[in-house]
CSV table of C-alpha atoms in Angstrom, one decimal:
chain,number,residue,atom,x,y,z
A,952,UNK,CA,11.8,-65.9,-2.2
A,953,UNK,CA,8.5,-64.0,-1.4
A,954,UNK,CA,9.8,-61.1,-2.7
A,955,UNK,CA,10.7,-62.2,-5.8
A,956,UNK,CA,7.3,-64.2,-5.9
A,957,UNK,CA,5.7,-60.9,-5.2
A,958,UNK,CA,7.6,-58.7,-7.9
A,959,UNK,CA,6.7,-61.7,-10.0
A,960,UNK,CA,2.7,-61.1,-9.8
A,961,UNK,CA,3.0,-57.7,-9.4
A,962,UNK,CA,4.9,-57.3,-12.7
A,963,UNK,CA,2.4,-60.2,-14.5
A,964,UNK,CA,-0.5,-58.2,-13.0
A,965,UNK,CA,1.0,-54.6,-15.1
A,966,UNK,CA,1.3,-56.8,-18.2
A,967,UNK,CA,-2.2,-58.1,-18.3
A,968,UNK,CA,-3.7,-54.5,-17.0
A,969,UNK,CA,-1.6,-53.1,-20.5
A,970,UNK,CA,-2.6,-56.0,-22.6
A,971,UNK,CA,-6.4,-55.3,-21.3
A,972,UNK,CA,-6.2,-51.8,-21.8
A,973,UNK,CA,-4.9,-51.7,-25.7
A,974,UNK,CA,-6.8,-54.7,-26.1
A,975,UNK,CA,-9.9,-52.1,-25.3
A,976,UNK,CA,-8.7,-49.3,-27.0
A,977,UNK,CA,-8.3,-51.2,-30.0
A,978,UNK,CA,-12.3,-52.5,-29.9
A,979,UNK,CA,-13.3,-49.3,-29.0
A,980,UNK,CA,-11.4,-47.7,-32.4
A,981,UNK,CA,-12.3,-50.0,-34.4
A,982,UNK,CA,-16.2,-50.0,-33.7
A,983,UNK,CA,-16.9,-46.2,-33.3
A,984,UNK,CA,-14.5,-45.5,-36.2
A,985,UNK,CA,-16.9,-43.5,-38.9
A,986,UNK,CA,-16.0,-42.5,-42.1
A,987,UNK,CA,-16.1,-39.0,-43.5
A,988,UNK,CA,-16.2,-37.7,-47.2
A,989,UNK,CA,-13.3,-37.1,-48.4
A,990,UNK,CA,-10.7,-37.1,-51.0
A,991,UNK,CA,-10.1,-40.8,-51.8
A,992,UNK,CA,-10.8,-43.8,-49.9
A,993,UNK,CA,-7.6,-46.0,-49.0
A,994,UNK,CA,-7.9,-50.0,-48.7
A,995,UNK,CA,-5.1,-51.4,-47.0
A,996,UNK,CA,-3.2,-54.3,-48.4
A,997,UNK,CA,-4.1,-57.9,-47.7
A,998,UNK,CA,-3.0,-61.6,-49.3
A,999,UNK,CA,-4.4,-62.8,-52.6
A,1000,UNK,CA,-4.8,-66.0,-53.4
A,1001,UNK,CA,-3.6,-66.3,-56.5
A,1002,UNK,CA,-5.3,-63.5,-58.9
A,1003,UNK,CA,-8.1,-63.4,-56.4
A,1004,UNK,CA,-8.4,-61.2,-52.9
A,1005,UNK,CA,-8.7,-63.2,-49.9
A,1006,UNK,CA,-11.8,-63.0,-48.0
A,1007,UNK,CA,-10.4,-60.2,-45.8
A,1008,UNK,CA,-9.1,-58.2,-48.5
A,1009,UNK,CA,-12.5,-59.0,-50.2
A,1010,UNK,CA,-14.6,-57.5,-47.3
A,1011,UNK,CA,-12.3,-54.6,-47.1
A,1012,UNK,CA,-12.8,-53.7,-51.0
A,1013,UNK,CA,-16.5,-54.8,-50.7
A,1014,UNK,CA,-16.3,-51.9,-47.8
A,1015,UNK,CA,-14.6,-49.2,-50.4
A,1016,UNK,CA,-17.3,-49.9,-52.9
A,1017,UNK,CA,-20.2,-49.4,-50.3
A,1018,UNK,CA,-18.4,-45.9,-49.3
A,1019,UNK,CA,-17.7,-45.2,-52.9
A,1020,UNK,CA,-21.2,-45.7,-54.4
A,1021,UNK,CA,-22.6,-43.7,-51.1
A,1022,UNK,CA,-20.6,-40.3,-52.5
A,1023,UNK,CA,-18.0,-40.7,-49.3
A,1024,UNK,CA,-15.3,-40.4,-52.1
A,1025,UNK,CA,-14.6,-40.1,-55.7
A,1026,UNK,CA,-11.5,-42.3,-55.7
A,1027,UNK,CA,-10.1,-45.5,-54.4
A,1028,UNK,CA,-6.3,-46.3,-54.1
A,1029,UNK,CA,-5.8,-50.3,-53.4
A,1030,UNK,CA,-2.2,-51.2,-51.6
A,1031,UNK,CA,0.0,-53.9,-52.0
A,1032,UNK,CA,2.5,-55.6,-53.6
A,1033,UNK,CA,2.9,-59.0,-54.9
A,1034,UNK,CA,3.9,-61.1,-52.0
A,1035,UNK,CA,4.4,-65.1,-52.3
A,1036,UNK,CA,2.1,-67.1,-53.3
A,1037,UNK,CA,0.4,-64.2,-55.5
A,1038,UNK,CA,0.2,-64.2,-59.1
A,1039,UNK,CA,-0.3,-60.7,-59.3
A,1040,UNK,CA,0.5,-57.3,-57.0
A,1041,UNK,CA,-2.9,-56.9,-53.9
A,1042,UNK,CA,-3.2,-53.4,-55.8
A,1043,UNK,CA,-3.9,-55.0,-59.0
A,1044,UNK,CA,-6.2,-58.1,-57.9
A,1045,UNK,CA,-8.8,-54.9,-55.7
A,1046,UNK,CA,-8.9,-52.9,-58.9
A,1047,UNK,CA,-9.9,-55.8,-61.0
A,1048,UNK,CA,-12.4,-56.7,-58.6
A,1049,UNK,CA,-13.4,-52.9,-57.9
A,1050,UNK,CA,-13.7,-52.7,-62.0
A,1051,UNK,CA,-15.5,-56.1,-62.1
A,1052,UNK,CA,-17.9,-54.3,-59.4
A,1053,UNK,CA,-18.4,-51.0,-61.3
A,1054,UNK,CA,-15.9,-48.5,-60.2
A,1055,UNK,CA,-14.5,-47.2,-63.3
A,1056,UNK,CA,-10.5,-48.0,-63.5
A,1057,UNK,CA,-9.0,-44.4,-63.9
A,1058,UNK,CA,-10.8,-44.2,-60.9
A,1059,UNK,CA,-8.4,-46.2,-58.9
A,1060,UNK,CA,-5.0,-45.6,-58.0
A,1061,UNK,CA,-2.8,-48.3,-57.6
A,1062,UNK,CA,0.1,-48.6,-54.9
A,1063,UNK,CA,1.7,-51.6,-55.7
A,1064,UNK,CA,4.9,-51.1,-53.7
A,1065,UNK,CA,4.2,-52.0,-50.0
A,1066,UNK,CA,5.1,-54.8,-48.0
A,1067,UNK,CA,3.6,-53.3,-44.5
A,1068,UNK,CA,1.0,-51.4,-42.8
A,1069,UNK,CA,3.5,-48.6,-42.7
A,1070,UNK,CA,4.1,-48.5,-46.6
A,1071,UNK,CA,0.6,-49.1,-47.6
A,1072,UNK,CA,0.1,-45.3,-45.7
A,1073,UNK,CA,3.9,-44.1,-46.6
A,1074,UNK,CA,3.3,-44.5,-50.4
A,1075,UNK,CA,-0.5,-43.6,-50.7
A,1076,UNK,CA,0.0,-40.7,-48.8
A,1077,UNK,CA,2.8,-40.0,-51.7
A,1078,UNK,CA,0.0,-40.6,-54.2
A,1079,UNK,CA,-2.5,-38.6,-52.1
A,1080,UNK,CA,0.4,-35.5,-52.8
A,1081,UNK,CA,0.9,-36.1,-55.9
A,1082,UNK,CA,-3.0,-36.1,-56.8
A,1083,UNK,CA,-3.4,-33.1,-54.4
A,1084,UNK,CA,-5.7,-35.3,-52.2
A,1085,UNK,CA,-6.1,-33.5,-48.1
A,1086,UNK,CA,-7.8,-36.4,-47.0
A,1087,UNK,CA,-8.5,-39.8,-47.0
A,1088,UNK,CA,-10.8,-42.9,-45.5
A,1089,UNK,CA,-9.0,-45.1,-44.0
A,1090,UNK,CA,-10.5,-48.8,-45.1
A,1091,UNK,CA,-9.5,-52.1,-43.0
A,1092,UNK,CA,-10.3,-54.6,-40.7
A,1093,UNK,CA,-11.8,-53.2,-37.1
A,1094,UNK,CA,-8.9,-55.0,-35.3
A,1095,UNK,CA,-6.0,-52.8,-37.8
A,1096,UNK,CA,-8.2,-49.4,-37.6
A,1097,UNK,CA,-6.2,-48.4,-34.5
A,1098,UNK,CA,-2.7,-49.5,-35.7
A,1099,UNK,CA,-3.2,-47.6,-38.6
A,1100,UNK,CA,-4.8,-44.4,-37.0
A,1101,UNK,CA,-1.3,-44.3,-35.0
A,1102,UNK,CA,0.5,-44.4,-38.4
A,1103,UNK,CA,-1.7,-42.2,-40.2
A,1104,UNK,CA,-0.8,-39.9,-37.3
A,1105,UNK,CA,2.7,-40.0,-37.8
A,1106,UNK,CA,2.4,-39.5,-41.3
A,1107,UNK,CA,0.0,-36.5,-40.6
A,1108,UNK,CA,-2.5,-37.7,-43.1
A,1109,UNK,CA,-6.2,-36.2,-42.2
A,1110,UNK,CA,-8.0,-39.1,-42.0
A,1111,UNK,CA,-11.0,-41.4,-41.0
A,1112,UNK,CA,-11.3,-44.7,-40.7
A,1113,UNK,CA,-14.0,-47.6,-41.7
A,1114,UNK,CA,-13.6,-50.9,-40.7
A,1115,UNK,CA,-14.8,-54.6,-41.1
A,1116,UNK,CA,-15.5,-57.9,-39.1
A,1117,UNK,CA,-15.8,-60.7,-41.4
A,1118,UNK,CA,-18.1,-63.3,-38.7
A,1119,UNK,CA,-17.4,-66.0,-41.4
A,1120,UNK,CA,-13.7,-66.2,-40.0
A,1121,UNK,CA,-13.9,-66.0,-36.0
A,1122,UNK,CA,-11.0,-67.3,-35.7
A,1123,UNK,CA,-8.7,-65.7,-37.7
A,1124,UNK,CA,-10.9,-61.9,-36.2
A,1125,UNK,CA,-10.0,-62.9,-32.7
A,1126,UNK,CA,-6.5,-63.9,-33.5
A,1127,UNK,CA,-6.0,-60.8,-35.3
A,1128,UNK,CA,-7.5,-58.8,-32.2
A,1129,UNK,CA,-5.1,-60.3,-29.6
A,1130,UNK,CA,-1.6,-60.0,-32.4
A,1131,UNK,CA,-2.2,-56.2,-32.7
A,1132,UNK,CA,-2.0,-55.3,-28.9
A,1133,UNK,CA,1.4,-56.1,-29.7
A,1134,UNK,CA,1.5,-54.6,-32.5
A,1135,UNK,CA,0.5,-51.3,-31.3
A,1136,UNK,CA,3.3,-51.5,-28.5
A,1137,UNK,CA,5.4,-52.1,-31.5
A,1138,UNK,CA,4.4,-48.9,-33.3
A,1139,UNK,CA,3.9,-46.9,-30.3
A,1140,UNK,CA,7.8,-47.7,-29.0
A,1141,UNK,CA,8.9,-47.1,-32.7
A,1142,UNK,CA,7.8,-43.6,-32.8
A,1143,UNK,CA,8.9,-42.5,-29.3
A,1144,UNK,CA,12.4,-44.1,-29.7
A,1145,UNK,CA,12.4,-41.9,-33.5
A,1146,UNK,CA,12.5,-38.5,-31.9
């Protein structure tokens, strides 16, 4: 019995030490990530409600326009597809607000295909070829900066990364913290047990 009770703690004791230490990593990513110029500036997907972004995906695009105006980059691509609940695709509600903002439409690339994190970078990256883009800004919130630096890897896009904290949703910024430790142990076992 004291055996078990000691493998017990000892194994709950490597879990939290993990969780700790991604939890940090992922803090750490997201608030010494800095932008450089580049090609085109990328704004992950997020929900919509109904034709308008969500306050997330409203920060995040607010975030492309700052970097845009400042000369980081010349274009914007906007990800996402229409999911449920959405009247229209995430790609098409950020360029009408990006347009309603300024940013002239040819201007910004849409990639309305994605359902994921992954796909967001997959098909951009597809546009990014196709455009003859070599690098990109990475735009999200701080807590998915490190997620997506692991994909972006993978894909071996040359990248930076800019992220948000929206302080008006605490909640929903701390829960999103403590959901991508896994997720990054997700992404991190996915691409070891590829090769």
């Amino acid at each position: 019995m004291r055996k078990f009770l000691k493998i017990s703690i000892c194994t709950l004791a490597t879990v939290i030490l993990i969780f700790a230490v991604t939890e940090a990593s992922i803090i750490i990513f997201g608030i010494f990530s800095k932008p450089k110029k580049s090609d085109c500036i990328i704004v992950l997907g997020c929900a919509v409600y109904g034709d308008f972004p969500s306050p997330f995906f409203r920060e995040r695009l607010n975030r492309a326009f700052e970097l845009y105006k400042k000369g980081y980059a010349r274009y914007i691509i906007v990800c996402g597809a229409k999911g449920p609940g959405e009247n229209i695709s995430e790609a098409e509600a950020g360029k009408r607000y990006l347009v309603e903002r300024g940013v002239l439409p040819e201007l910004i690339l849409k990639e309305d295909k994605s359902f994921s994190t992954y796909e967001n970078l997959l098909y951009s990256k597809r546009i990014m070829n196709k455009k003859g883009f070599k690098s990109a800004i990475i735009v999200s919130n701080m807590f998915h900066l490190r997620r997506a630096s692991l994909i972006a890897k993978k894909l071996k896009m040359n990248a930076s990364f800019s992220g948000v904290y929206v302080k008006q949703y605490l909640h929903e910024e701390y829960y999103g913290f403590v959901r991508e430790s896994v997720a990054v142990w997700y992404e991190i076992l996915k691409t070891l047990t590829s090769f």
